mmCIF file of C-alpha atoms in Angstrom:
data_model
loop_
_atom_site.group_PDB
_atom_site.id
_atom_site.type_symbol
_atom_site.label_atom_id
_atom_site.label_comp_id
_atom_site.label_asym_id
_atom_site.label_seq_id
_atom_site.Cartn_x
_atom_site.Cartn_y
_atom_site.Cartn_z
ATOM 1 C CA MET A 1 145.313 119.549 162.356
ATOM 2 C CA ASP A 2 147.787 120.074 165.220
ATOM 3 C CA GLY A 3 145.225 121.353 167.716
ATOM 4 C CA CYS A 4 143.611 123.909 165.380
ATOM 5 C CA THR A 5 139.919 123.557 164.814
ATOM 6 C CA SER A 6 139.764 124.818 161.249
ATOM 7 C CA TRP A 7 141.824 125.318 158.112
ATOM 8 C CA PRO A 8 141.556 129.136 158.189
ATOM 9 C CA GLU A 9 142.772 129.085 161.785
ATOM 10 C CA LYS A 10 145.764 126.931 160.815
ATOM 11 C CA ALA A 11 146.482 129.205 157.839
ATOM 12 C CA LYS A 12 146.566 132.242 160.114
ATOM 13 C CA THR A 13 149.051 130.601 162.476
ATOM 14 C CA ASP A 14 151.300 129.438 159.607
ATOM 15 C CA GLY A 15 151.140 132.705 157.712
ATOM 16 C CA ALA A 16 149.358 131.044 154.731
ATOM 17 C CA ARG A 17 152.343 131.644 152.491
ATOM 18 C CA GLY A 18 151.309 131.997 148.877
ATOM 19 C CA HIS A 19 147.580 131.717 149.549
ATOM 20 C CA ARG A 20 145.078 134.526 149.472
ATOM 21 C CA PRO A 21 142.854 134.877 152.554
ATOM 22 C CA ARG A 22 139.728 134.770 150.362
ATOM 23 C CA ALA A 23 140.776 131.445 148.840
ATOM 24 C CA ILE A 24 141.502 130.048 152.301
ATOM 25 C CA ARG A 25 138.098 131.142 153.578
ATOM 26 C CA ARG A 26 136.355 129.745 150.523
ATOM 27 C CA HIS A 27 138.129 126.375 150.117
ATOM 28 C CA GLY A 28 140.034 125.790 153.341
ATOM 29 C CA GLU A 29 137.550 123.557 155.141
ATOM 30 C CA ARG A 30 137.097 121.355 152.087
ATOM 31 C CA ILE A 31 140.872 121.003 151.634
ATOM 32 C CA ALA A 32 141.293 120.188 155.330
ATOM 33 C CA ALA A 33 138.615 117.458 155.066
ATOM 34 C CA ILE A 34 140.330 115.934 152.017
ATOM 35 C CA VAL A 35 143.704 115.922 153.795
ATOM 36 C CA LYS A 36 142.156 114.341 156.903
ATOM 37 C CA ARG A 37 140.523 111.575 154.815
ATOM 38 C CA ALA A 38 143.803 110.966 152.990
ATOM 39 C CA GLN A 39 145.697 110.648 156.275
ATOM 40 C CA GLN A 40 143.223 107.962 157.381
ATOM 41 C CA THR A 41 143.678 105.891 154.210
ATOM 42 C CA PRO A 42 145.290 102.503 154.942
ATOM 43 C CA GLU A 43 148.656 101.982 153.257
ATOM 44 C CA GLU A 44 147.398 98.979 151.263
ATOM 45 C CA ASP A 45 144.917 101.326 149.538
ATOM 46 C CA TYR A 46 147.644 103.722 148.334
ATOM 47 C CA PRO A 47 148.034 103.970 144.554
ATOM 48 C CA GLU A 48 151.026 102.292 142.932
ATOM 49 C CA LYS A 49 154.254 104.209 143.206
ATOM 50 C CA ILE A 50 155.046 106.121 140.034
ATOM 51 C CA GLU A 51 158.231 104.913 138.370
ATOM 52 C CA ARG A 52 159.973 107.856 136.752
ATOM 53 C CA LEU A 53 162.037 107.059 133.681
ATOM 54 C CA MET A 54 164.835 109.266 134.966
ATOM 55 C CA ASP A 55 165.196 106.929 137.951
ATOM 56 C CA PHE A 56 165.907 103.891 135.778
ATOM 57 C CA PRO A 57 169.571 102.863 135.683
ATOM 58 C CA SER A 58 171.427 104.232 132.661
ATOM 59 C CA TYR A 59 168.461 106.346 131.503
ATOM 60 C CA LYS A 60 170.657 109.231 130.335
ATOM 61 C CA GLN A 61 173.055 106.997 128.416
ATOM 62 C CA VAL A 62 170.269 105.042 126.723
ATOM 63 C CA PHE A 63 168.336 108.208 125.876
ATOM 64 C CA LYS A 64 171.459 109.668 124.257
ATOM 65 C CA LYS A 65 171.927 106.519 122.137
ATOM 66 C CA LEU A 66 168.301 106.712 120.999
ATOM 67 C CA LYS A 67 168.692 110.405 120.172
ATOM 68 C CA ASP A 68 171.829 109.565 118.143
ATOM 69 C CA GLU A 69 169.829 107.029 116.114
ATOM 70 C CA VAL A 70 167.185 109.659 115.427
ATOM 71 C CA LYS A 71 169.932 112.082 114.296
ATOM 72 C CA LYS A 72 171.274 109.447 111.876
ATOM 73 C CA ALA A 73 167.780 108.951 110.472
ATOM 74 C CA ALA A 74 167.384 112.727 110.157
ATOM 75 C CA GLN A 75 170.624 113.026 108.190
ATOM 76 C CA HIS A 76 169.666 110.107 105.962
ATOM 77 C CA SER A 77 166.123 111.366 105.306
ATOM 78 C CA GLY A 78 166.752 115.107 105.278
ATOM 79 C CA LEU A 79 164.005 115.635 107.882
ATOM 80 C CA ALA A 80 164.458 117.547 111.138
ATOM 81 C CA THR A 81 165.192 115.449 114.237
ATOM 82 C CA GLU A 82 162.389 117.230 116.124
ATOM 83 C CA PHE A 83 159.955 116.158 113.422
ATOM 84 C CA LEU A 84 161.094 112.536 113.545
ATOM 85 C CA ALA A 85 160.960 112.031 117.307
ATOM 86 C CA SER A 86 160.487 114.469 120.144
ATOM 87 C CA LYS A 87 161.837 113.916 123.649
ATOM 88 C CA LYS A 88 158.300 112.975 124.682
ATOM 89 C CA GLN A 89 158.102 110.324 121.945
ATOM 90 C CA LEU A 90 161.484 108.850 122.881
ATOM 91 C CA ASN A 91 160.396 108.711 126.521
ATOM 92 C CA GLN A 92 157.168 107.065 125.387
ATOM 93 C CA TYR A 93 159.313 104.453 123.621
ATOM 94 C CA LEU A 94 161.452 103.888 126.739
ATOM 95 C CA SER A 95 158.319 103.458 128.860
ATOM 96 C CA TRP A 96 157.055 100.915 126.362
ATOM 97 C CA VAL A 97 160.290 98.931 126.596
ATOM 98 C CA TRP A 98 161.015 99.215 130.328
ATOM 99 C CA LYS A 99 157.563 99.437 131.892
ATOM 100 C CA HIS A 100 155.285 97.648 129.429
ATOM 101 C CA GLN A 101 157.695 94.922 128.200
ATOM 102 C CA ARG A 102 157.029 95.914 124.568
ATOM 103 C CA ASP A 103 153.331 95.156 124.781
ATOM 104 C CA PRO A 104 152.029 95.178 121.176
ATOM 105 C CA ALA A 105 148.771 96.723 122.408
ATOM 106 C CA LYS A 106 150.654 99.825 123.626
ATOM 107 C CA LEU A 107 152.909 100.637 120.679
ATOM 108 C CA PRO A 108 154.575 104.064 120.926
ATOM 109 C CA ASP A 109 154.563 106.569 118.059
ATOM 110 C CA VAL A 110 158.095 105.678 116.956
ATOM 111 C CA MET A 111 157.056 102.057 116.395
ATOM 112 C CA LEU A 112 154.210 102.907 114.036
ATOM 113 C CA GLY A 113 153.978 103.728 110.336
ATOM 114 C CA TRP A 114 156.733 105.693 108.639
ATOM 115 C CA ARG A 115 158.709 106.205 111.873
ATOM 116 C CA LEU A 116 159.001 102.441 112.301
ATOM 117 C CA GLU A 117 160.257 102.144 108.728
ATOM 118 C CA LEU A 118 162.679 105.059 109.029
ATOM 119 C CA PHE A 119 164.303 104.353 112.408
ATOM 120 C CA GLY A 120 162.079 102.293 114.741
ATOM 121 C CA ARG A 121 163.921 99.039 114.139
ATOM 122 C CA GLN A 122 167.256 100.754 114.832
ATOM 123 C CA LEU A 123 165.897 101.909 118.195
ATOM 124 C CA ASP A 124 165.022 98.307 119.003
ATOM 125 C CA GLN A 125 168.549 97.227 118.080
ATOM 126 C CA VAL A 126 169.992 99.841 120.465
ATOM 127 C CA MET A 127 167.792 98.511 123.263
ATOM 128 C CA ASP A 128 168.684 94.883 122.552
ATOM 129 C CA VAL A 129 172.430 95.445 122.939
#
């Protein structure tokens, strides 16, 4: 901890921005111990790096195409686009395609039931192009 003997001592020297002194006194030592243990963890024991969908090439373009397919289905069915597929559900679909290689055991909402019938196959066609 850079020469300091305790978390509260370090907090005092750094100004403890955004932290209340009572919280530092109460939890500081425990937090410092957790940080120290984490710093001693060998790199091979680190968890897998999280792959964010937004970091995939062409994410924005593909997401827009999927959203356009949902809009077409909304116009055809008379249902609201938000009801058919939320941003979260479309991202769930993209994760299924890009990260899980369309694993049938991990089907996203848009590939089940009435959503599959209404526009799920069209989403697959967009992804296959």
